[in-house]
Amino acid sequence: MGIEVIAPSATYIVGIVALGIFLWRVFGKRFDTVDARFDQVDVRFDQVDGRLGNIEGRVGTLEGRVGSLEGRVGSLEGRFDSLEVKVDGLARDHHNLARELSEFCGEMRGRLDALLRPPVEHTPERA
């Protein structure tokens, strides 16, 4: 009586085990292909990360160069400021010299006019 019950269920159990093995192999292959694709994507992401690292290095280099240029521009601005102060001083000196020269020319004209005029004779006043 026990064999009659076990025999039909044994074929059922063998069928389920066979289906399980079949599905295991099929899905195992599918999962392997999906894993391979994920590995390819990981490799691509690693390449992109490497490129981003290179880009970050270049950006760092550019930032360093921009910083050095800013330093140079700062020193040039200081030089231009000192030159501007010197030019302002020269402009004041030029203005003062031009004013003094104008005064000197006026004095010289006055003296030359006095020398070139005929002498004025004084006549005694009659009372």
XYZ file of N, CA and C in Angstrom:
381
model
N 0.782 -1.172 0.000
C 0.000 0.000 0.000
C 0.845 1.266 0.000
N 2.008 1.238 0.576
C 2.856 2.408 0.600
C 3.452 2.727 -0.749
N 3.742 1.664 -1.553
C 4.353 1.883 -2.864
C 3.334 2.481 -3.808
N 2.128 2.120 -3.665
C 1.097 2.651 -4.559
C 0.923 4.151 -4.344
N 1.174 4.623 -3.174
C 1.036 6.056 -2.890
C 2.319 6.783 -3.286
N 3.462 6.163 -3.087
C 4.734 6.817 -3.356
C 5.018 6.850 -4.854
N 4.626 5.859 -5.610
C 4.942 5.801 -7.037
C 4.353 6.981 -7.795
N 3.091 7.330 -7.661
C 2.589 8.491 -8.401
C 3.235 9.789 -7.906
N 3.498 9.879 -6.642
C 4.089 11.122 -6.155
C 5.568 11.214 -6.523
N 6.237 10.095 -6.739
C 7.637 10.109 -7.136
C 7.782 10.712 -8.524
N 6.896 10.363 -9.430
C 6.970 10.966 -10.770
C 6.686 12.471 -10.684
N 5.799 12.807 -9.799
C 5.488 14.227 -9.596
C 6.711 14.956 -9.026
N 7.368 14.348 -8.087
C 8.554 14.941 -7.471
C 9.689 15.005 -8.483
N 9.876 13.961 -9.289
C 10.923 13.971 -10.313
C 10.632 15.058 -11.335
N 9.376 15.224 -11.714
C 9.007 16.273 -12.672
C 9.303 17.661 -12.115
N 8.978 17.850 -10.849
C 9.239 19.152 -10.222
C 10.737 19.404 -10.124
N 11.513 18.391 -9.764
C 12.967 18.544 -9.677
C 13.544 18.824 -11.057
N 13.049 18.112 -12.097
C 13.540 18.336 -13.462
C 13.208 19.756 -13.910
N 11.977 20.199 -13.620
C 11.593 21.574 -13.975
C 12.451 22.575 -13.207
N 12.739 22.305 -11.958
C 13.590 23.186 -11.152
C 14.992 23.288 -11.725
N 15.541 22.149 -12.134
C 16.888 22.159 -12.725
C 16.882 22.911 -14.045
N 15.834 22.678 -14.845
C 15.727 23.378 -16.129
C 15.644 24.889 -15.901
N 14.749 25.305 -15.021
C 14.605 26.737 -14.742
C 15.885 27.315 -14.134
N 16.563 26.555 -13.287
C 17.820 27.003 -12.696
C 18.854 27.287 -13.765
N 18.954 26.400 -14.736
C 19.945 26.576 -15.808
C 19.557 27.743 -16.706
N 18.241 27.821 -17.067
C 17.806 28.912 -17.953
C 18.021 30.254 -17.268
N 17.504 30.390 -16.055
C 17.654 31.669 -15.365
C 19.101 31.923 -14.964
N 19.860 30.883 -14.731
C 21.286 31.053 -14.449
C 21.999 31.686 -15.629
N 21.670 31.211 -16.844
C 22.277 31.803 -18.043
C 21.820 33.247 -18.214
N 20.521 33.492 -17.976
C 20.004 34.865 -18.089
C 20.687 35.775 -17.067
N 20.799 35.300 -15.855
C 21.452 36.107 -14.830
C 22.930 36.318 -15.143
N 23.568 35.327 -15.737
C 24.966 35.498 -16.137
C 25.097 36.569 -17.214
N 24.166 36.572 -18.208
C 24.217 37.618 -19.245
C 23.938 38.987 -18.636
N 22.985 39.055 -17.695
C 22.705 40.339 -17.034
C 23.920 40.774 -16.220
N 24.558 39.836 -15.521
C 25.772 40.165 -14.767
C 26.891 40.631 -15.692
N 27.006 39.999 -16.860
C 28.029 40.418 -17.825
C 27.752 41.841 -18.299
N 26.476 42.149 -18.531
C 26.126 43.515 -18.944
C 26.430 44.507 -17.831
N 26.118 44.139 -16.601
C 26.449 45.014 -15.478
C 27.955 45.201 -15.363
N 28.715 44.152 -15.624
C 30.171 44.272 -15.602
C 30.651 45.234 -16.682
N 30.032 45.154 -17.884
C 30.389 46.078 -18.958
C 30.046 47.510 -18.562
N 28.873 47.676 -17.944
C 28.483 49.015 -17.496
C 29.450 49.510 -16.419
N 29.867 48.614 -15.525
C 30.841 49.003 -14.502
C 32.162 49.430 -15.128
N 32.585 48.707 -16.158
C 33.824 49.075 -16.851
C 33.666 50.451 -17.484
N 32.514 50.689 -18.106
C 32.278 52.005 -18.720
C 32.258 53.099 -17.658
N 31.610 52.824 -16.532
C 31.599 53.814 -15.456
C 33.003 54.068 -14.930
N 33.814 53.036 -14.852
C 35.202 53.220 -14.427
C 35.965 54.091 -15.416
N 35.701 53.873 -16.723
C 36.339 54.709 -17.737
C 35.886 56.157 -17.597
N 34.579 56.339 -17.375
C 34.056 57.699 -17.205
C 34.653 58.335 -15.950
N 34.760 57.554 -14.869
C 35.380 58.077 -13.651
C 36.831 58.470 -13.905
N 37.540 57.667 -14.687
C 38.921 58.015 -15.037
C 38.987 59.302 -15.829
N 38.070 59.440 -16.778
C 38.043 60.672 -17.576
C 37.686 61.868 -16.706
N 36.714 61.678 -15.806
C 36.360 62.771 -14.905
C 37.534 63.135 -14.000
N 38.292 62.135 -13.593
C 39.497 62.420 -12.807
C 40.492 63.246 -13.601
N 40.662 62.902 -14.882
C 41.552 63.691 -15.742
C 41.032 65.109 -15.889
N 39.711 65.225 -16.077
C 39.115 66.555 -16.238
C 39.293 67.361 -14.959
N 39.080 66.719 -13.810
C 39.269 67.423 -12.544
C 40.720 67.859 -12.370
N 41.643 67.018 -12.808
C 43.055 67.403 -12.751
C 43.341 68.601 -13.637
N 42.767 68.588 -14.825
C 42.959 69.719 -15.734
C 42.327 70.978 -15.174
N 41.127 70.831 -14.597
C 40.466 71.994 -14.001
C 41.313 72.538 -12.850
N 41.886 71.637 -12.060
C 42.778 72.084 -10.985
C 43.982 72.833 -11.527
N 44.544 72.328 -12.619
C 45.674 73.011 -13.249
C 45.256 74.387 -13.746
N 44.070 74.440 -14.393
C 43.579 75.730 -14.888
C 43.320 76.697 -13.737
N 42.763 76.186 -12.642
C 42.535 77.052 -11.489
C 43.854 77.589 -10.948
N 44.873 76.751 -10.936
C 46.193 77.216 -10.502
C 46.735 78.298 -11.416
N 46.570 78.085 -12.712
C 47.044 79.092 -13.668
C 46.258 80.384 -13.533
N 44.936 80.264 -13.359
C 44.115 81.467 -13.179
C 44.536 82.187 -11.903
N 44.830 81.429 -10.858
C 45.299 82.049 -9.616
C 46.604 82.798 -9.813
N 47.527 82.198 -10.564
C 48.799 82.886 -10.810
C 48.577 84.120 -11.681
N 47.645 84.023 -12.645
C 47.337 85.195 -13.466
C 46.700 86.293 -12.622
N 45.838 85.895 -11.676
C 45.243 86.896 -10.796
C 46.318 87.583 -9.966
N 47.308 86.824 -9.532
C 48.425 87.429 -8.801
C 49.190 88.413 -9.669
N 49.426 88.017 -10.902
C 50.133 88.918 -11.823
C 49.309 90.166 -12.090
N 47.998 89.982 -12.294
C 47.131 91.135 -12.541
C 47.134 92.045 -11.320
N 47.128 91.448 -10.131
C 47.181 92.258 -8.910
C 48.454 93.085 -8.839
N 49.586 92.473 -9.185
C 50.842 93.230 -9.163
C 50.837 94.307 -10.245
N 50.250 93.996 -11.410
C 50.151 95.015 -12.461
C 49.248 96.160 -12.028
N 48.162 95.830 -11.326
C 47.284 96.890 -10.835
C 48.034 97.788 -9.858
N 48.858 97.186 -9.013
C 49.669 97.986 -8.095
C 50.629 98.892 -8.848
N 51.238 98.355 -9.885
C 52.154 99.171 -10.693
C 51.404 100.302 -11.379
N 50.223 99.989 -11.942
C 49.449 101.034 -12.605
C 49.011 102.101 -11.608
N 48.668 101.689 -10.396
C 48.286 102.668 -9.384
C 49.457 103.587 -9.057
N 50.661 103.006 -8.906
C 51.824 103.845 -8.611
C 52.142 104.753 -9.800
N 51.988 104.234 -11.018
C 52.213 105.081 -12.198
C 51.179 106.194 -12.274
N 49.949 105.877 -11.905
C 48.898 106.893 -11.932
C 49.208 108.011 -10.939
N 49.713 107.641 -9.764
C 50.103 108.646 -8.771
C 51.242 109.498 -9.319
N 52.209 108.855 -9.965
C 53.334 109.603 -10.536
C 52.873 110.530 -11.655
N 51.958 110.053 -12.503
C 51.447 110.889 -13.596
C 50.677 112.073 -13.027
N 49.889 111.839 -11.969
C 49.178 112.951 -11.339
C 50.167 113.976 -10.785
N 51.246 113.494 -10.161
C 52.275 114.409 -9.657
C 52.930 115.189 -10.785
N 53.227 114.508 -11.887
C 53.814 115.197 -13.044
C 52.844 116.212 -13.631
N 51.565 115.898 -13.646
C 50.574 116.844 -14.167
C 50.524 118.087 -13.280
N 50.577 117.896 -11.952
C 50.599 119.050 -11.048
C 51.864 119.872 -11.269
N 53.009 119.194 -11.395
C 54.265 119.911 -11.645
C 54.199 120.669 -12.966
N 53.632 120.049 -13.984
C 53.500 120.703 -15.290
C 52.613 121.932 -15.177
N 51.525 121.797 -14.440
C 50.613 122.932 -14.270
C 51.320 124.075 -13.535
N 52.051 123.735 -12.482
C 52.777 124.770 -11.726
C 53.851 125.427 -12.587
N 54.593 124.615 -13.348
C 55.630 125.182 -14.222
C 55.021 126.056 -15.307
N 53.889 125.631 -15.861
C 53.232 126.439 -16.896
C 52.768 127.768 -16.307
N 52.237 127.761 -15.088
C 51.792 128.993 -14.444
C 52.986 129.908 -14.176
N 54.081 129.331 -13.652
C 55.269 130.140 -13.381
C 55.869 130.695 -14.663
N 55.879 129.891 -15.727
C 56.394 130.366 -17.011
C 55.526 131.490 -17.552
N 54.219 131.379 -17.381
C 53.320 132.433 -17.838
C 53.579 133.721 -17.060
N 53.763 133.593 -15.751
C 54.070 134.777 -14.942
C 55.401 135.389 -15.372
N 56.406 134.530 -15.618
C 57.718 135.011 -16.041
C 57.616 135.729 -17.390
N 56.842 135.152 -18.323
C 56.675 135.794 -19.636
C 56.003 137.151 -19.478
N 55.019 137.222 -18.584
C 54.348 138.506 -18.342
C 55.307 139.541 -17.782
N 56.136 139.132 -16.841
C 57.121 140.051 -16.275
C 58.107 140.510 -17.341
N 58.572 139.586 -18.176
C 59.544 139.935 -19.218
C 58.927 140.892 -20.235
N 57.668 140.670 -20.600
C 57.017 141.596 -21.541
C 56.885 142.986 -20.932
N 56.546 142.977 -19.668
C 56.423 144.282 -19.005
C 57.751 145.020 -18.990
N 58.818 144.343 -18.691
C 60.129 144.982 -18.655
C 60.594 145.388 -20.050
N 60.352 144.509 -21.059
C 60.752 144.859 -22.428
C 59.937 146.031 -22.951
N 58.657 146.064 -22.626
C 57.838 147.204 -23.054
C 58.364 148.490 -22.429
N 58.782 148.397 -21.183
C 59.316 149.585 -20.518
C 60.627 150.017 -21.173
N 61.436 149.087 -21.624
C 62.700 149.441 -22.259
C 62.504 149.956 -23.677
N 61.529 149.460 -24.380
C 61.351 149.827 -25.777
C 60.515 151.093 -25.960
N 59.814 151.535 -24.983
C 59.027 152.765 -25.116
C 59.976 153.968 -25.095
N 59.593 154.935 -25.838
C 60.429 156.140 -25.752
C 60.262 156.790 -24.370
N 61.320 157.378 -23.916
C 61.222 157.994 -22.592
C 60.219 159.148 -22.611
N 59.496 159.241 -21.596
C 58.492 160.308 -21.462
C 59.173 161.487 -20.755
N 59.046 162.636 -21.393
C 59.674 163.812 -20.801
C 58.676 164.474 -19.888
N 59.195 164.864 -18.794
C 58.332 165.541 -17.834
C 58.475 167.043 -18.055
N 57.402 167.646 -18.174
C 57.420 169.113 -18.305
C 56.987 169.707 -16.968
N 57.656 170.754 -16.593
C 57.258 171.343 -15.319
C 55.854 171.924 -15.453
N 55.160 171.817 -14.451
C 53.785 172.311 -14.461
C 53.806 173.806 -14.207
N 52.960 174.454 -14.899
C 52.882 175.905 -14.742
C 51.799 176.216 -13.738
N 52.121 177.076 -12.967
C 51.166 177.429 -11.938
C 50.394 178.638 -12.252
